[in-house]
PDB file of C-alpha atoms in Angstrom:
ATOM      1  CA  LYS A   1      -2.688-225.644-100.979  1.00  0.00           C
ATOM      2  CA  ALA A   2      -2.475-229.062 -99.410  1.00  0.00           C
ATOM      3  CA  GLY A   3      -0.275-231.523-101.237  1.00  0.00           C
ATOM      4  CA  VAL A   4      -1.078-234.996-102.488  1.00  0.00           C
ATOM      5  CA  THR A   5      -2.171-237.247 -99.655  1.00  0.00           C
ATOM      6  CA  GLN A   6      -2.044-241.030 -99.588  1.00  0.00           C
ATOM      7  CA  THR A   7      -3.575-243.414 -97.102  1.00  0.00           C
ATOM      8  CA  PRO A   8      -2.608-245.561 -95.427  1.00  0.00           C
ATOM      9  CA  ARG A   9       1.095-244.814 -95.145  1.00  0.00           C
ATOM     10  CA  TYR A  10       2.017-248.357 -94.173  1.00  0.00           C
ATOM     11  CA  LEU A  11       0.350-251.700 -94.770  1.00  0.00           C
ATOM     12  CA  ILE A  12       1.252-255.273 -93.957  1.00  0.00           C
ATOM     13  CA  LYS A  13      -0.648-258.034 -95.735  1.00  0.00           C
ATOM     14  CA  THR A  14      -0.200-261.730 -96.370  1.00  0.00           C
ATOM     15  CA  ARG A  15      -0.004-263.509 -99.687  1.00  0.00           C
ATOM     16  CA  GLY A  16      -3.348-264.039-101.352  1.00  0.00           C
ATOM     17  CA  GLN A  17      -5.033-261.086 -99.683  1.00  0.00           C
ATOM     18  CA  GLN A  18      -6.137-257.980-101.499  1.00  0.00           C
ATOM     19  CA  VAL A  19      -5.405-254.356-100.697  1.00  0.00           C
ATOM     20  CA  THR A  20      -6.833-250.932-101.560  1.00  0.00           C
ATOM     21  CA  LEU A  21      -4.741-247.778-101.501  1.00  0.00           C
ATOM     22  CA  SER A  22      -6.151-244.269-101.627  1.00  0.00           C
ATOM     23  CA  CYS A  23      -4.888-241.026-103.114  1.00  0.00           C
ATOM     24  CA  SER A  24      -6.281-237.496-102.840  1.00  0.00           C
ATOM     25  CA  PRO A  25      -4.784-235.140-105.438  1.00  0.00           C
ATOM     26  CA  ILE A  26      -3.946-231.477-105.018  1.00  0.00           C
ATOM     27  CA  SER A  27      -7.102-229.397-105.131  1.00  0.00           C
ATOM     28  CA  GLY A  28      -7.968-228.570-108.734  1.00  0.00           C
ATOM     29  CA  HIS A  29      -5.817-231.333-110.222  1.00  0.00           C
ATOM     30  CA  ARG A  30      -7.754-233.731-112.393  1.00  0.00           C
ATOM     31  CA  SER A  31      -5.132-236.271-113.363  1.00  0.00           C
ATOM     32  CA  VAL A  32      -3.820-238.978-111.048  1.00  0.00           C
ATOM     33  CA  SER A  33      -1.004-241.386-111.902  1.00  0.00           C
ATOM     34  CA  TRP A  34       0.197-244.346-109.888  1.00  0.00           C
ATOM     35  CA  TYR A  35       3.732-245.723-109.721  1.00  0.00           C
ATOM     36  CA  GLN A  36       5.368-248.692-108.056  1.00  0.00           C
ATOM     37  CA  GLN A  37       8.871-248.279-106.650  1.00  0.00           C
ATOM     38  CA  THR A  38      11.078-251.250-105.771  1.00  0.00           C
ATOM     39  CA  PRO A  39      14.843-251.485-105.217  1.00  0.00           C
ATOM     40  CA  GLY A  40      15.237-253.798-108.214  1.00  0.00           C
ATOM     41  CA  GLN A  41      12.985-252.178-110.802  1.00  0.00           C
ATOM     42  CA  GLY A  42      12.979-248.583-109.653  1.00  0.00           C
ATOM     43  CA  LEU A  43       9.952-246.414-110.380  1.00  0.00           C
ATOM     44  CA  GLN A  44       7.486-247.968-112.786  1.00  0.00           C
ATOM     45  CA  PHE A  45       4.277-246.494-114.130  1.00  0.00           C
ATOM     46  CA  LEU A  46       1.112-248.373-113.215  1.00  0.00           C
ATOM     47  CA  PHE A  47      -1.756-246.337-114.661  1.00  0.00           C
ATOM     48  CA  GLU A  48      -3.178-242.888-115.114  1.00  0.00           C
ATOM     49  CA  TYR A  49      -6.677-241.546-114.606  1.00  0.00           C
ATOM     50  CA  PHE A  50      -8.300-238.379-115.853  1.00  0.00           C
ATOM     51  CA  SER A  51     -11.969-237.458-115.494  1.00  0.00           C
ATOM     52  CA  GLU A  52     -12.760-240.877-114.016  1.00  0.00           C
ATOM     53  CA  THR A  53     -11.326-242.678-117.061  1.00  0.00           C
ATOM     54  CA  GLN A  54      -8.185-244.747-117.258  1.00  0.00           C
ATOM     55  CA  ARG A  55      -6.086-243.071-119.941  1.00  0.00           C
ATOM     56  CA  ASN A  56      -2.924-245.135-119.848  1.00  0.00           C
ATOM     57  CA  LYS A  57      -1.761-248.366-118.326  1.00  0.00           C
ATOM     58  CA  GLY A  58       1.699-249.709-117.618  1.00  0.00           C
ATOM     59  CA  ASN A  59       2.927-253.237-118.015  1.00  0.00           C
ATOM     60  CA  PHE A  60       1.438-254.810-114.902  1.00  0.00           C
ATOM     61  CA  PRO A  61      -0.826-257.859-114.527  1.00  0.00           C
ATOM     62  CA  GLY A  62      -4.580-257.537-114.272  1.00  0.00           C
ATOM     63  CA  ARG A  63      -4.361-257.995-110.487  1.00  0.00           C
ATOM     64  CA  PHE A  64      -3.532-254.311-110.390  1.00  0.00           C
ATOM     65  CA  SER A  65      -6.524-252.089-110.985  1.00  0.00           C
ATOM     66  CA  GLY A  66      -7.666-248.625-110.137  1.00  0.00           C
ATOM     67  CA  ARG A  67     -10.422-246.104-110.387  1.00  0.00           C
ATOM     68  CA  GLN A  68     -11.030-242.416-110.059  1.00  0.00           C
ATOM     69  CA  PHE A  69     -14.011-240.706-108.509  1.00  0.00           C
ATOM     70  CA  SER A  70     -15.829-237.555-109.580  1.00  0.00           C
ATOM     71  CA  ASN A  71     -13.877-235.515-107.012  1.00  0.00           C
ATOM     72  CA  SER A  72     -10.614-236.738-108.659  1.00  0.00           C
ATOM     73  CA  ARG A  73      -9.699-238.919-105.689  1.00  0.00           C
ATOM     74  CA  SER A  74      -8.292-242.230-106.819  1.00  0.00           C
ATOM     75  CA  GLU A  75      -7.908-245.724-105.462  1.00  0.00           C
ATOM     76  CA  MET A  76      -5.796-248.598-106.604  1.00  0.00           C
ATOM     77  CA  ASN A  77      -6.430-252.208-105.783  1.00  0.00           C
ATOM     78  CA  VAL A  78      -4.129-255.192-105.840  1.00  0.00           C
ATOM     79  CA  SER A  79      -5.786-258.589-105.607  1.00  0.00           C
ATOM     80  CA  THR A  80      -4.203-261.940-104.756  1.00  0.00           C
ATOM     81  CA  LEU A  81      -1.099-260.355-103.332  1.00  0.00           C
ATOM     82  CA  GLU A  82       2.296-261.864-104.073  1.00  0.00           C
ATOM     83  CA  LEU A  83       5.575-261.371-102.223  1.00  0.00           C
ATOM     84  CA  GLY A  84       6.875-259.389-105.193  1.00  0.00           C
ATOM     85  CA  ASP A  85       4.157-256.789-104.731  1.00  0.00           C
ATOM     86  CA  SER A  86       6.002-255.451-101.688  1.00  0.00           C
ATOM     87  CA  ALA A  87       6.895-251.931-102.709  1.00  0.00           C
ATOM     88  CA  LEU A  88       6.392-248.231-102.175  1.00  0.00           C
ATOM     89  CA  TYR A  89       3.301-247.170-104.116  1.00  0.00           C
ATOM     90  CA  LEU A  90       3.351-243.551-105.149  1.00  0.00           C
ATOM     91  CA  CYS A  91       0.532-241.432-106.404  1.00  0.00           C
ATOM     92  CA  ALA A  92       1.093-238.260-108.428  1.00  0.00           C
ATOM     93  CA  SER A  93      -1.355-235.567-109.433  1.00  0.00           C
ATOM     94  CA  SER A  94      -1.271-232.990-112.203  1.00  0.00           C
ATOM     95  CA  LEU A  95      -3.620-230.451-113.703  1.00  0.00           C
ATOM     96  CA  TYR A  96      -4.090-232.113-117.049  1.00  0.00           C
ATOM     97  CA  VAL A  97      -3.108-235.237-118.882  1.00  0.00           C
ATOM     98  CA  GLY A  98      -0.720-235.467-121.736  1.00  0.00           C
ATOM     99  CA  LYS A  99       0.488-231.897-121.699  1.00  0.00           C
ATOM    100  CA  ALA A 100       4.252-231.881-122.076  1.00  0.00           C
ATOM    101  CA  THR A 101       4.700-229.051-119.592  1.00  0.00           C
ATOM    102  CA  ASP A 102       2.413-230.601-117.008  1.00  0.00           C
ATOM    103  CA  THR A 103       4.227-231.315-113.754  1.00  0.00           C
ATOM    104  CA  GLN A 104       3.379-234.314-111.616  1.00  0.00           C
ATOM    105  CA  TYR A 105       3.432-233.761-107.856  1.00  0.00           C
ATOM    106  CA  PHE A 106       3.914-236.837-105.742  1.00  0.00           C
ATOM    107  CA  GLY A 107       2.405-237.947-102.478  1.00  0.00           C
ATOM    108  CA  PRO A 108       4.378-239.488 -99.579  1.00  0.00           C
ATOM    109  CA  GLY A 109       3.613-243.015-100.739  1.00  0.00           C
ATOM    110  CA  THR A 110       2.140-246.141 -99.193  1.00  0.00           C
ATOM    111  CA  ARG A 111       4.657-248.753 -98.086  1.00  0.00           C
ATOM    112  CA  LEU A 112       3.130-252.196 -98.718  1.00  0.00           C
ATOM    113  CA  THR A 113       4.765-255.258 -97.209  1.00  0.00           C
ATOM    114  CA  VAL A 114       3.505-258.687 -98.254  1.00  0.00           C
ATOM    115  CA  LEU A 115       4.408-261.573 -95.939  1.00  0.00           C
TER     116      LEU A 115
ATOM    117  CA  SER B   1      19.119-251.357-120.846  1.00  0.00           C
ATOM    118  CA  GLN B   2      17.384-248.475-119.127  1.00  0.00           C
ATOM    119  CA  GLU B   3      15.542-245.918-121.244  1.00  0.00           C
ATOM    120  CA  LEU B   4      16.862-243.233-118.884  1.00  0.00           C
ATOM    121  CA  GLU B   5      20.363-243.733-117.554  1.00  0.00           C
ATOM    122  CA  GLN B   6      21.602-241.764-114.583  1.00  0.00           C
ATOM    123  CA  SER B   7      25.220-241.388-113.581  1.00  0.00           C
ATOM    124  CA  PRO B   8      26.767-241.764-111.174  1.00  0.00           C
ATOM    125  CA  GLN B   9      24.611-244.234-109.238  1.00  0.00           C
ATOM    126  CA  SER B  10      25.976-242.891-105.969  1.00  0.00           C
ATOM    127  CA  LEU B  11      28.070-239.985-104.856  1.00  0.00           C
ATOM    128  CA  ILE B  12      29.769-239.032-101.606  1.00  0.00           C
ATOM    129  CA  VAL B  13      31.042-235.467-101.415  1.00  0.00           C
ATOM    130  CA  GLN B  14      32.499-233.241 -98.739  1.00  0.00           C
ATOM    131  CA  GLU B  15      30.284-230.381 -97.639  1.00  0.00           C
ATOM    132  CA  GLY B  16      30.991-227.307 -99.709  1.00  0.00           C
ATOM    133  CA  LYS B  17      32.008-229.200-102.828  1.00  0.00           C
ATOM    134  CA  ASN B  18      30.242-228.944-106.186  1.00  0.00           C
ATOM    135  CA  LEU B  19      28.791-231.966-107.948  1.00  0.00           C
ATOM    136  CA  THR B  20      27.015-232.952-111.157  1.00  0.00           C
ATOM    137  CA  ILE B  21      24.507-235.705-111.882  1.00  0.00           C
ATOM    138  CA  ASN B  22      23.725-236.718-115.452  1.00  0.00           C
ATOM    139  CA  CYS B  23      20.633-238.184-117.059  1.00  0.00           C
ATOM    140  CA  THR B  24      20.780-239.577-120.599  1.00  0.00           C
ATOM    141  CA  SER B  25      17.849-240.776-122.658  1.00  0.00           C
ATOM    142  CA  SER B  26      17.925-243.371-125.418  1.00  0.00           C
ATOM    143  CA  LYS B  27      14.828-241.739-126.958  1.00  0.00           C
ATOM    144  CA  THR B  28      13.705-238.238-127.862  1.00  0.00           C
ATOM    145  CA  LEU B  29      12.764-236.245-124.790  1.00  0.00           C
ATOM    146  CA  TYR B  30       9.470-234.428-124.383  1.00  0.00           C
ATOM    147  CA  GLY B  31       9.940-232.795-121.020  1.00  0.00           C
ATOM    148  CA  LEU B  32      12.560-233.704-118.446  1.00  0.00           C
ATOM    149  CA  TYR B  33      11.868-233.549-114.710  1.00  0.00           C
ATOM    150  CA  TRP B  34      14.174-233.638-111.730  1.00  0.00           C
ATOM    151  CA  TYR B  35      12.939-234.876-108.366  1.00  0.00           C
ATOM    152  CA  LYS B  36      14.525-235.459-104.982  1.00  0.00           C
ATOM    153  CA  GLN B  37      13.528-238.283-102.663  1.00  0.00           C
ATOM    154  CA  LYS B  38      14.373-239.027 -99.073  1.00  0.00           C
ATOM    155  CA  TYR B  39      14.587-242.783 -98.602  1.00  0.00           C
ATOM    156  CA  GLY B  40      11.144-244.360 -98.399  1.00  0.00           C
ATOM    157  CA  GLU B  41       9.321-241.082 -98.910  1.00  0.00           C
ATOM    158  CA  GLY B  42       7.628-239.296-101.765  1.00  0.00           C
ATOM    159  CA  LEU B  43       9.296-237.369-104.574  1.00  0.00           C
ATOM    160  CA  ILE B  44       9.834-233.645-104.244  1.00  0.00           C
ATOM    161  CA  PHE B  45       9.655-231.730-107.527  1.00  0.00           C
ATOM    162  CA  LEU B  46      12.772-229.686-108.255  1.00  0.00           C
ATOM    163  CA  MET B  47      12.647-228.510-111.868  1.00  0.00           C
ATOM    164  CA  MET B  48      11.189-229.168-115.289  1.00  0.00           C
ATOM    165  CA  LEU B  49      13.027-228.576-118.557  1.00  0.00           C
ATOM    166  CA  GLN B  50      11.407-228.690-121.926  1.00  0.00           C
ATOM    167  CA  LYS B  51      13.444-226.902-124.541  1.00  0.00           C
ATOM    168  CA  GLY B  52      16.934-227.648-125.726  1.00  0.00           C
ATOM    169  CA  GLY B  53      19.465-225.340-124.130  1.00  0.00           C
ATOM    170  CA  GLU B  54      17.087-224.507-121.309  1.00  0.00           C
ATOM    171  CA  GLU B  55      18.662-223.910-117.926  1.00  0.00           C
ATOM    172  CA  LYS B  56      16.869-223.415-114.622  1.00  0.00           C
ATOM    173  CA  SER B  57      18.125-222.683-111.143  1.00  0.00           C
ATOM    174  CA  HIS B  58      16.650-222.957-107.695  1.00  0.00           C
ATOM    175  CA  GLU B  59      18.799-221.932-104.761  1.00  0.00           C
ATOM    176  CA  LYS B  60      22.065-223.787-105.312  1.00  0.00           C
ATOM    177  CA  ILE B  61      20.740-226.315-107.815  1.00  0.00           C
ATOM    178  CA  THR B  62      20.975-225.762-111.589  1.00  0.00           C
ATOM    179  CA  ALA B  63      19.605-228.057-114.271  1.00  0.00           C
ATOM    180  CA  LYS B  64      20.320-227.926-117.997  1.00  0.00           C
ATOM    181  CA  LEU B  65      18.853-229.742-120.980  1.00  0.00           C
ATOM    182  CA  ASP B  66      20.882-230.648-124.061  1.00  0.00           C
ATOM    183  CA  GLU B  67      18.217-231.727-126.508  1.00  0.00           C
ATOM    184  CA  LYS B  68      20.674-232.843-129.201  1.00  0.00           C
ATOM    185  CA  LYS B  69      22.438-235.173-126.826  1.00  0.00           C
ATOM    186  CA  GLN B  70      19.115-236.167-125.215  1.00  0.00           C
ATOM    187  CA  GLN B  71      20.786-235.433-121.922  1.00  0.00           C
ATOM    188  CA  SER B  72      20.226-233.355-118.808  1.00  0.00           C
ATOM    189  CA  SER B  73      22.572-232.453-115.989  1.00  0.00           C
ATOM    190  CA  LEU B  74      21.871-231.380-112.430  1.00  0.00           C
ATOM    191  CA  HIS B  75      24.570-229.323-110.768  1.00  0.00           C
ATOM    192  CA  ILE B  76      24.739-228.532-107.059  1.00  0.00           C
ATOM    193  CA  THR B  77      27.019-225.721-105.970  1.00  0.00           C
ATOM    194  CA  ALA B  78      28.580-225.669-102.498  1.00  0.00           C
ATOM    195  CA  SER B  79      26.773-228.802-101.316  1.00  0.00           C
ATOM    196  CA  GLN B  80      25.220-228.951 -97.848  1.00  0.00           C
ATOM    197  CA  PRO B  81      24.006-231.886 -95.732  1.00  0.00           C
ATOM    198  CA  SER B  82      20.443-230.846 -96.617  1.00  0.00           C
ATOM    199  CA  HIS B  83      21.186-231.774-100.245  1.00  0.00           C
ATOM    200  CA  ALA B  84      21.600-235.441 -99.301  1.00  0.00           C
ATOM    201  CA  GLY B  85      19.035-237.811-100.770  1.00  0.00           C
ATOM    202  CA  ILE B  86      18.159-239.633-103.957  1.00  0.00           C
ATOM    203  CA  TYR B  87      17.931-237.581-107.151  1.00  0.00           C
ATOM    204  CA  LEU B  88      15.705-238.934-109.889  1.00  0.00           C
ATOM    205  CA  CYS B  89      15.248-237.781-113.428  1.00  0.00           C
ATOM    206  CA  GLY B  90      11.923-238.496-115.101  1.00  0.00           C
ATOM    207  CA  ALA B  91      10.810-237.826-118.643  1.00  0.00           C
ATOM    208  CA  ARG B  92       8.141-238.171-121.234  1.00  0.00           C
ATOM    209  CA  THR B  93       9.701-239.827-124.261  1.00  0.00           C
ATOM    210  CA  GLU B  94       8.547-241.141-127.627  1.00  0.00           C
ATOM    211  CA  GLY B  95       5.382-243.128-127.147  1.00  0.00           C
ATOM    212  CA  SER B  96       4.441-241.292-123.962  1.00  0.00           C
ATOM    213  CA  SER B  97       4.801-237.678-125.063  1.00  0.00           C
ATOM    214  CA  ASN B  98       1.073-236.965-124.784  1.00  0.00           C
ATOM    215  CA  THR B  99       0.412-239.014-121.683  1.00  0.00           C
ATOM    216  CA  GLY B 100       0.949-238.724-117.971  1.00  0.00           C
ATOM    217  CA  LYS B 101       3.412-241.593-118.028  1.00  0.00           C
ATOM    218  CA  LEU B 102       6.869-240.640-116.859  1.00  0.00           C
ATOM    219  CA  ILE B 103       9.883-242.889-117.342  1.00  0.00           C
ATOM    220  CA  PHE B 104      12.413-242.631-114.512  1.00  0.00           C
ATOM    221  CA  GLY B 105      16.107-243.208-114.181  1.00  0.00           C
ATOM    222  CA  GLN B 106      17.398-245.495-111.458  1.00  0.00           C
ATOM    223  CA  GLY B 107      18.333-242.570-109.261  1.00  0.00           C
ATOM    224  CA  THR B 108      21.563-241.116-107.866  1.00  0.00           C
ATOM    225  CA  THR B 109      22.139-241.399-104.121  1.00  0.00           C
ATOM    226  CA  LEU B 110      23.966-238.381-102.748  1.00  0.00           C
ATOM    227  CA  GLN B 111      25.696-238.279 -99.384  1.00  0.00           C
ATOM    228  CA  VAL B 112      27.211-235.041 -98.135  1.00  0.00           C
ATOM    229  CA  LYS B 113      29.828-235.375 -95.411  1.00  0.00           C
ATOM    230  CA  PRO B 114      29.942-232.506 -92.913  1.00  0.00           C
TER     231      PRO B 114
END
């Protein structure tokens, strides 16, 4: 089975712009979670989608949003980019949501640089 | 303070040596995951532990979960340069036990000197 794929792998944007990142989960997985990784804050949960519905949201401003399509593919959007949004954005997929034994498998990430 | 504390933050060992990385939670654990990351890349799943006393092994890596202490350890036997990378523990804790939200430790950077 193919793993989690994320596109693009690298992005450079300027402050004030907006960006859309894409994630394709492992075939058959219905849950997609997004994380932001920075040197200072480490890995932080952004949000989680299951069956096209946002199930959980982390502590991020409203500029961060996402959606999930009927084929489980997910996108996240960041509007009005700030320098502090520079980070590695990781997507993870799992079979279900909320099952304690459910393992999340991560994609390679999208490296976003905001200038 | 961090909800999941990893120690040590970094480790340099000679090839062939054994090492242990610890992960301690300030809250009750509902599933503990170990991942490995090469700098700037995605996380590779290593093992998942759920029950107290559980121990799992994969090749030369063994992970244990001490539910009472809310702690997990990752032990590498006879380290090799291929073991180098960042090791991250992630967990579902109180408040996120029935969600897909994982809390992560800050990571342990391992260097293995040939």
